[in-house]
Amino acid sequence: MVNMTIKEIAEILGVSTATVSRVLNKSGGYSDKTEKRVLSVLEKYNYQTNVMAKGLRTKSTKSVAVILPDMANEYFAKIALAIENYLMPKGYSINIYNTSADINKEQVILRDLQSRGVDGIIYISGDQGLPNESLKHNIPVVCVNQLEDLGQEVTVIESDNNHGGYLATDLLLKNGCQNILLLRDERHIIPVDERQKGYEKALKENHKPVKDDLIRRISFDVTEAQRSIEEVIKEGIMFDAVFASSDLLAIGALKALQKKELKVPNDVQVIGFDNVTFSMYSNPSLSTIHQDTQELGTQAAKYLFDWMEKSILPSHSRTVIPVGLVKRETTK
Amino acid sequence: MVNMTIKEIAEILGVSTATVSRVLNKSGGYSDKTEKRVLSVLEKYNYQTNVMAKGLRTKSTKSVAVILPDMANEYFAKIALAIENYLMPKGYSINIYNTSADINKEQVILRDLQSRGVDGIIYISGDQGLPNESLKHNIPVVCVNQLEDLGQEVTVIESDNNHGGYLATDLLLKNGCQNILLLRDERHIIPVDERQKGYEKALKENHKPVKDDLIRRISFDVTEAQRSIEEVIKEGIMFDAVFASSDLLAIGALKALQKKELKVPNDVQVIGFDNVTFSMYSNPSLSTIHQDTQELGTQAAKYLFDWMEKSILPSHSRTVIPVGLVKRETTK
DNA sequence: GCCATTTACGTAATCGTTTACGTTTCATAA
DNA sequence: TTATGAAACGTAAACGATTACGTAAATGGC
């Protein structure tokens, strides 16, 4: 069945299109009686407003763009899902843009956003920071994660990475570990650096030295993590715990330890970061720091919504979402 | 910088909007000279066409909806990603709709699709089949996966589940297994049933009986899988291999076996289905059947594209994508 | 040079809404 | 009764593109 237009509805009722539009938008200027008549006909013919026509006139498409590195990555996907769950019931539709790998894709995306006239953008950073250009188009932008310092210009929602690093390290220390290896992403990005700062803070609080040869920087890759741990063992460096800056790296560490017949958690304790679904299923199941992707997405969506609909510019440019300690089998 | 309109561009050039529109759409009816002049001005002012205005006129939004159960599930996300990678370079944008959990969300989505005027729909089935209504709106629909028999009415892209089941079982048999436990999703949906048929086919070809007490139907859940295997062991049923109808269930089986101190693959061999990322990282790494999500998505997108742009109705209503055997450490 | 085509462009209607402005209706007060 | 104001509704111009149709200019053939 093809859609009705406002004009057709108006003709059926013997009123003007203006009246129909008014009751559709509840903008007043009609009697109770006509409201009921109009509504019943709209209902009867299952009228759906044509968003393009409406958008052309009002310059609002009721759609937001979610830009992320890779939706096949559970972490980003979960955040995007939370965004959708918040925004869909409010009448918005979500356009997903994967930036992955392609550098000039960013350009294509920005052009597309502009010509489609999205009402807002949520930018989830992973590999690279927010491109400055996207701020130039005077359309609301909210960022999840902050990779580089962008000043006060943008609204950022992020996990409490520092405290996460602290929590993980503190647990290991409380469990009696003396030499905690930090296995971290080699890139200089804020979230990872913050996790390391939390690690160092916990050590200092417990009057332990921060040893450079216990801090390993590697690329974000499972086999790299595995190789790195094997290397450390070969070098004869003593350690009784591994804090990996992500679950993926922790899994690699786990594999290396199990290959070397080291018992987890008896010989070496391991803790990751993120709490991806699989960390629960590994064997032994992985202790980790939970990132609240649900809340990251919801908060970002909420800020964007208020900005778009009520023109409320977020009051604080940084919002920090708490993280949680998840104890499983790789720690005591 | 705010966007230019065709009218403004035309005024700058001293031509009509029609001429500008014509060179924009390369529809002919202009000289080489004016084409160059127009293009240079378009370039200079970084003109972006307003998709809403264009869509209103042409009734095409250059956007497609991807409906899936849950984008946080890697399997669905990968298919959606492949769709995006195919369709974005062709000028389409992707609207993602998660149906998860919410029954009446399906209704909301369908209404939204209609009022937004998407040019096409790709429906990725997971938990539930395609709702009939979506076919009524005379807009191109392509389905990935087929849960129930829908007749010839729809275009379906799916993995060769039957052959996957066969490959998995055949490997186990060739490895000398005598009693292969089939751990399957309890739901009566085609993909799972087909995997079982492949399992039975391999057994019959090797003159082995299909034993009912070796076929376990459980809900789609890791701990359920674990529980089920523990139960089988408690019942004293002999088995030397497990073929799980998905990697998730295989992981559960693995956990149960390791808890019972059964060695994988020496005492029991295990093989899953899907080849999710994590199957590679489990310990021991999981042998499995690879579903080509890349190809599933690309093919679906290709069919939809031809349908939308060239009005080519897909010639065969079912397209089967080959699966592959991935041997890792849980099989010999 | 003249007529017939073809080419190049302009004019204006159209897509389906919203909304400023104008008009009618009606209740109320003087 | 009549003036007054509010309430209810209609008219028509936008929003920014596309495109059928008309017209002027260029081209070609004789």
GROMACS .gro file of C-alpha atoms in nm, chain B residues 65-273:
model
  209
  397ALA     CA    1   1.820  -0.021   0.597
  398VAL     CA    2   2.000  -0.313   0.753
  399ILE     CA    3   1.779  -0.489   1.003
  400LEU     CA    4   1.950  -0.734   1.234
  401PRO     CA    5   1.893  -0.889   1.574
  402ASP     CA    6   2.193  -0.741   1.753
  403MET     CA    7   2.484  -0.548   1.617
  404ALA     CA    8   2.690  -0.623   1.927
  405ASN     CA    9   2.701  -0.979   1.801
  406GLU     CA   10   3.013  -1.012   1.592
  407TYR     CA   11   2.853  -1.237   1.335
  408PHE     CA   12   2.580  -0.992   1.243
  409ALA     CA   13   2.812  -0.695   1.269
  410LYS     CA   14   3.055  -0.847   1.021
  411ILE     CA   15   2.783  -0.905   0.768
  412ALA     CA   16   2.659  -0.550   0.812
  413LEU     CA   17   3.012  -0.421   0.773
  414ALA     CA   18   3.054  -0.604   0.444
  415ILE     CA   19   2.727  -0.454   0.328
  416GLU     CA   20   2.848  -0.108   0.415
  417ASN     CA   21   3.178  -0.162   0.241
  418TYR     CA   22   2.999  -0.255  -0.077
  419LEU     CA   23   2.727   0.007  -0.072
  420MET     CA   24   2.900   0.317   0.067
  421PRO     CA   25   3.134   0.368  -0.230
  422LYS     CA   26   2.826   0.357  -0.448
  423GLY     CA   27   2.680   0.653  -0.264
  424TYR     CA   28   2.447   0.477  -0.025
  425SER     CA   29   2.430   0.529   0.346
  426ILE     CA   30   2.339   0.255   0.588
  427ASN     CA   31   2.075   0.273   0.856
  428ILE     CA   32   2.112   0.006   1.117
  429TYR     CA   33   1.809  -0.123   1.303
  430ASN     CA   34   1.848  -0.362   1.593
  431THR     CA   35   1.537  -0.567   1.654
  432SER     CA   36   1.671  -0.727   1.970
  433ALA     CA   37   1.440  -0.843   2.239
  434ASP     CA   38   1.168  -0.597   2.163
  435ILE     CA   39   0.878  -0.749   1.976
  436ASN     CA   40   0.688  -0.437   1.890
  437LYS     CA   41   1.011  -0.270   1.787
  438GLU     CA   42   0.966  -0.449   1.459
  439GLN     CA   43   0.655  -0.243   1.401
  440VAL     CA   44   0.827   0.081   1.487
  441ILE     CA   45   1.109  -0.003   1.248
  442LEU     CA   46   0.878  -0.082   0.961
  443ARG     CA   47   0.697   0.247   1.003
  444ASP     CA   48   1.024   0.433   1.018
  445LEU     CA   49   1.155   0.268   0.704
  446GLN     CA   50   0.847   0.367   0.520
  447SER     CA   51   0.844   0.727   0.624
  448ARG     CA   52   1.215   0.766   0.560
  449GLY     CA   53   1.178   0.618   0.218
  450VAL     CA   54   1.480   0.390   0.219
  451ASP     CA   55   1.561   0.250  -0.122
  452GLY     CA   56   1.612  -0.104  -0.004
  453ILE     CA   57   1.623  -0.338   0.293
  454ILE     CA   58   1.861  -0.610   0.394
  455TYR     CA   59   1.716  -0.831   0.660
  456ILE     CA   60   1.959  -1.045   0.854
  457SER     CA   61   1.764  -1.314   1.037
  458GLY     CA   62   1.876  -1.446   1.368
  459ASP     CA   63   1.609  -1.505   1.622
  460GLN     CA   64   1.304  -1.451   1.415
  461GLY     CA   65   1.208  -1.464   1.053
  462LEU     CA   66   1.129  -1.182   0.820
  463PRO     CA   67   0.798  -1.023   0.901
  464ASN     CA   68   0.563  -1.056   0.609
  465GLU     CA   69   0.463  -0.695   0.621
  466SER     CA   70   0.800  -0.574   0.507
  467LEU     CA   71   0.733  -0.738   0.174
  468LYS     CA   72   0.414  -0.549   0.124
  469HIS     CA   73   0.577  -0.216   0.072
  470ASN     CA   74   0.701  -0.289  -0.278
  471ILE     CA   75   1.054  -0.197  -0.189
  472PRO     CA   76   1.348  -0.430  -0.261
  473VAL     CA   77   1.427  -0.670   0.023
  474VAL     CA   78   1.710  -0.919   0.041
  475CYS     CA   79   1.745  -1.163   0.330
  476VAL     CA   80   2.055  -1.310   0.482
  477ASN     CA   81   1.980  -1.648   0.640
  478GLN     CA   82   1.651  -1.822   0.616
  479LEU     CA   83   1.495  -1.942   0.934
  480GLU     CA   84   1.169  -2.074   0.801
  481ASP     CA   85   1.060  -2.171   0.455
  482LEU     CA   86   0.924  -1.859   0.293
  483GLY     CA   87   0.856  -2.003  -0.048
  484GLN     CA   88   0.991  -1.839  -0.358
  485GLU     CA   89   0.885  -1.496  -0.253
  486VAL     CA   90   1.211  -1.363  -0.120
  487THR     CA   91   1.575  -1.350  -0.217
  488VAL     CA   92   1.790  -1.530   0.035
  489ILE     CA   93   2.165  -1.546   0.084
  490GLU     CA   94   2.284  -1.813   0.321
  491SER     CA   95   2.581  -2.024   0.420
  492ASP     CA   96   2.604  -2.383   0.310
  493ASN     CA   97   2.503  -2.508   0.650
  494ASN     CA   98   2.441  -2.860   0.534
  495HIS     CA   99   2.787  -2.898   0.391
  496GLY     CA  100   2.932  -2.734   0.699
  497GLY     CA  101   2.776  -2.998   0.917
  498TYR     CA  102   2.907  -3.260   0.682
  499LEU     CA  103   3.262  -3.124   0.681
  500ALA     CA  104   3.280  -3.106   1.058
  501THR     CA  105   3.148  -3.455   1.110
  502ASP     CA  106   3.357  -3.598   0.830
  503LEU     CA  107   3.674  -3.459   0.984
  504LEU     CA  108   3.593  -3.614   1.319
  505LEU     CA  109   3.518  -3.949   1.156
  506LYS     CA  110   3.839  -3.938   0.956
  507ASN     CA  111   4.018  -3.868   1.282
  508GLY     CA  112   3.883  -4.195   1.412
  509CYS     CA  113   3.600  -4.078   1.633
  510GLN     CA  114   3.334  -4.336   1.702
  511ASN     CA  115   3.074  -4.147   1.898
  512ILE     CA  116   3.018  -3.790   1.794
  513LEU     CA  117   2.797  -3.585   2.020
  514LEU     CA  118   2.592  -3.321   1.840
  515LEU     CA  119   2.533  -3.020   2.062
  516ARG     CA  120   2.278  -2.806   1.890
  517ASP     CA  121   2.051  -2.512   1.936
  518GLU     CA  122   1.709  -2.634   2.041
  519ARG     CA  123   1.518  -2.405   1.806
  520HIS     CA  124   1.367  -2.540   1.489
  521ILE     CA  125   1.539  -2.308   1.246
  522ILE     CA  126   1.668  -2.403   0.907
  523PRO     CA  127   2.038  -2.326   0.952
  524VAL     CA  128   2.066  -2.547   1.259
  525ASP     CA  129   1.852  -2.822   1.112
  526GLU     CA  130   2.067  -2.820   0.801
  527ARG     CA  131   2.383  -2.857   1.005
  528GLN     CA  132   2.230  -3.159   1.169
  529LYS     CA  133   2.139  -3.303   0.830
  530GLY     CA  134   2.499  -3.265   0.721
  531TYR     CA  135   2.604  -3.443   1.038
  532GLU     CA  136   2.367  -3.729   0.967
  533LYS     CA  137   2.471  -3.750   0.606
  534ALA     CA  138   2.836  -3.791   0.702
  535LEU     CA  139   2.750  -4.060   0.953
  536LYS     CA  140   2.542  -4.252   0.702
  537GLU     CA  141   2.809  -4.230   0.438
  538ASN     CA  142   3.042  -4.390   0.685
  539HIS     CA  143   2.787  -4.652   0.783
  540LYS     CA  144   2.749  -4.526   1.135
  541PRO     CA  145   2.415  -4.507   1.309
  542VAL     CA  146   2.255  -4.180   1.407
  543LYS     CA  147   2.198  -4.221   1.778
  544ASP     CA  148   1.932  -4.008   1.939
  545ASP     CA  149   2.100  -3.988   2.278
  546LEU     CA  150   2.403  -3.833   2.110
  547ILE     CA  151   2.198  -3.540   1.989
  548ARG     CA  152   2.151  -3.272   2.251
  549ARG     CA  153   1.923  -2.978   2.208
  550ILE     CA  154   1.987  -2.679   2.430
  551SER     CA  155   1.928  -2.308   2.436
  552PHE     CA  156   2.186  -2.079   2.280
  553ASP     CA  157   2.399  -2.019   2.586
  554VAL     CA  158   2.752  -2.103   2.695
  555THR     CA  159   2.668  -2.220   3.044
  556GLU     CA  160   2.383  -2.427   2.909
  557ALA     CA  161   2.632  -2.603   2.684
  558GLN     CA  162   2.862  -2.661   2.976
  559ARG     CA  163   2.581  -2.800   3.184
  560SER     CA  164   2.465  -3.024   2.905
  561ILE     CA  165   2.805  -3.184   2.856
  562GLU     CA  166   2.842  -3.241   3.228
  563GLU     CA  167   2.503  -3.409   3.222
  564VAL     CA  168   2.600  -3.639   2.937
  565ILE     CA  169   2.910  -3.742   3.126
  566LYS     CA  170   2.708  -3.804   3.438
  567GLU     CA  171   2.464  -4.018   3.241
  568GLY     CA  172   2.760  -4.232   3.144
  569ILE     CA  173   2.708  -4.187   2.774
  570MET     CA  174   3.025  -4.256   2.582
  571PHE     CA  175   3.152  -4.000   2.333
  572ASP     CA  176   3.489  -3.909   2.191
  573ALA     CA  177   3.395  -3.598   1.997
  574VAL     CA  178   3.163  -3.299   2.012
  575PHE     CA  179   3.027  -3.115   1.713
  576ALA     CA  180   2.865  -2.796   1.838
  577SER     CA  181   2.630  -2.608   1.608
  578SER     CA  182   2.803  -2.284   1.703
  579ASP     CA  183   3.134  -2.171   1.848
  580LEU     CA  184   2.962  -2.038   2.154
  581LEU     CA  185   2.830  -2.381   2.243
  582ALA     CA  186   3.167  -2.534   2.161
  583ILE     CA  187   3.331  -2.302   2.411
  584GLY     CA  188   3.089  -2.421   2.676
  585ALA     CA  189   3.167  -2.781   2.591
  586LEU     CA  190   3.538  -2.709   2.613
  587LYS     CA  191   3.495  -2.565   2.961
  588ALA     CA  192   3.302  -2.869   3.079
  589LEU     CA  193   3.557  -3.112   2.939
  590GLN     CA  194   3.847  -2.926   3.096
  591LYS     CA  195   3.671  -2.924   3.429
  592LYS     CA  196   3.631  -3.300   3.409
  593GLU     CA  197   4.000  -3.331   3.331
  594LEU     CA  198   3.932  -3.470   2.988
  595LYS     CA  199   4.212  -3.383   2.745
  596VAL     CA  200   4.120  -3.202   2.426
  597PRO     CA  201   4.186  -3.329   2.160
  598ASN     CA  202   4.332  -3.651   2.296
  599ASP     CA  203   4.031  -3.777   2.493
  600VAL     CA  204   3.766  -3.576   2.316
  601GLN     CA  205   3.785  -3.376   1.995
  602VAL     CA  206   3.574  -3.064   1.957
  603ILE     CA  207   3.462  -2.863   1.658
  604GLY     CA  208   3.238  -2.560   1.643
  605PHE     CA  209   3.061  -2.357   1.377
   0.00000   0.00000   0.00000
